Coordinates of C-alpha atoms in Angstrom, one line a residue:
X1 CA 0.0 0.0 0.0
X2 CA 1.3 3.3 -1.2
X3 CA 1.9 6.0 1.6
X4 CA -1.3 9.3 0.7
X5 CA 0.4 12.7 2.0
X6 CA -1.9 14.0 4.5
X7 CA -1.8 17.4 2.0
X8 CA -2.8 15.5 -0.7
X9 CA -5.4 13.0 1.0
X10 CA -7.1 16.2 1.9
X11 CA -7.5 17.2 -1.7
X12 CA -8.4 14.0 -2.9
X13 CA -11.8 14.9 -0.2
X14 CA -12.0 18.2 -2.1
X15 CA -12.7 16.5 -5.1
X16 CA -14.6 13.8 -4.3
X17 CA -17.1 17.1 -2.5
X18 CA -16.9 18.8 -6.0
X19 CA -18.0 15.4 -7.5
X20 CA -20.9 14.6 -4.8
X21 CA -22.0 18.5 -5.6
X22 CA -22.4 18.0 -9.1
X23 CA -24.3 14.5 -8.7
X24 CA -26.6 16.1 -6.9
X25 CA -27.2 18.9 -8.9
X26 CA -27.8 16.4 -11.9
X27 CA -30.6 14.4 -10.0
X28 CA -34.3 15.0 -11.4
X29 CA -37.4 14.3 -10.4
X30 CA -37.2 11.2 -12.0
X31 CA -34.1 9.8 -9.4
X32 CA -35.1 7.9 -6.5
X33 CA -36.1 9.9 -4.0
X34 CA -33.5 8.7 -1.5
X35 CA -30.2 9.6 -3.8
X36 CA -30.0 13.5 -3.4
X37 CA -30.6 12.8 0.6
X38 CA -28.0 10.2 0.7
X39 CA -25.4 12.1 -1.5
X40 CA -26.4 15.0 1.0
X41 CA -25.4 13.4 3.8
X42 CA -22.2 12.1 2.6
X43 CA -21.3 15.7 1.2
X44 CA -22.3 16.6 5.2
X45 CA -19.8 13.7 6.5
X46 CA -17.0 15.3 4.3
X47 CA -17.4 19.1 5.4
X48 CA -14.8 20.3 7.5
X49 CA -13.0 17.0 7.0
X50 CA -10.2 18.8 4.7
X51 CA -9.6 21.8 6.5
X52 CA -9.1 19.6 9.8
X53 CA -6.8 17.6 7.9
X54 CA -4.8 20.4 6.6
X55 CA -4.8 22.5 10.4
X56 CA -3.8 18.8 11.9
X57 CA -0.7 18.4 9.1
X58 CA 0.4 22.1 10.2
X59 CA 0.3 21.1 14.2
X60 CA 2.6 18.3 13.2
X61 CA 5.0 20.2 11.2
X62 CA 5.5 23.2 14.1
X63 CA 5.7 20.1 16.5
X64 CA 8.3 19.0 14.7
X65 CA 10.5 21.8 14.2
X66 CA 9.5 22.8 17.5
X67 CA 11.3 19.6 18.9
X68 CA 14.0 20.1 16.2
X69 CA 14.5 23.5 17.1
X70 CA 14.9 22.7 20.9
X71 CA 17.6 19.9 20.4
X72 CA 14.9 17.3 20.9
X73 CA 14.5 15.8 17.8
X74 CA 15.8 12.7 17.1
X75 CA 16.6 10.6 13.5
X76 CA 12.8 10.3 12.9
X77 CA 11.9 14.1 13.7
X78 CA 15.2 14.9 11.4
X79 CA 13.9 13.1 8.9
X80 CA 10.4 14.6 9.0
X81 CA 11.6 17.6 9.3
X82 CA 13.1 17.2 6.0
X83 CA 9.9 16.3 4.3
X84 CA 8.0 18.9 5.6
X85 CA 10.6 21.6 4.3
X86 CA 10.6 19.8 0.8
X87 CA 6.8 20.9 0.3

């Protein structure tokens, strides 16, 4: 299983919101009655979800050069300190 940056994973919910947006603007009367409600409530599971994910990915980067910056960190925290700067 490939490794999702948290960054991009976040994006990836983005679109899938733009997606469930425009399904449900493209039901009719003719749809079952129960598709715009349940594409409704998975557009409603998804809000927030991205911006939680992006605030959470910021915490950890200022955690880690937090740690970094206090002589803390160790190989790990060097290393994903590393990453973090390469975005």
């Amino acid at each position: 299983m490939s490794q999702l940056q948290l960054i991009d994973a976040a994006c990836q919910i983005e679109q899938a919101q733009a997606v469930l947006s425009m399904w449900l603007e493209s039901t009719t009367k003719d749809t079952d009655p129960d598709l715009p409600r349940l594409i409704g409530s998975i557009i409603t599971l998804l809000h927030g979800v991205p911006e939680a994910m992006e605030e959470a990915e910021s915490k950890l980067a200022d955690y880690v050069m937090r740690e970094y910056r206090d002589g803390k960190a160790c190989a790990t925290f060097t290393i994903w300190c590393a990453v973090l700067m390469v975005k």
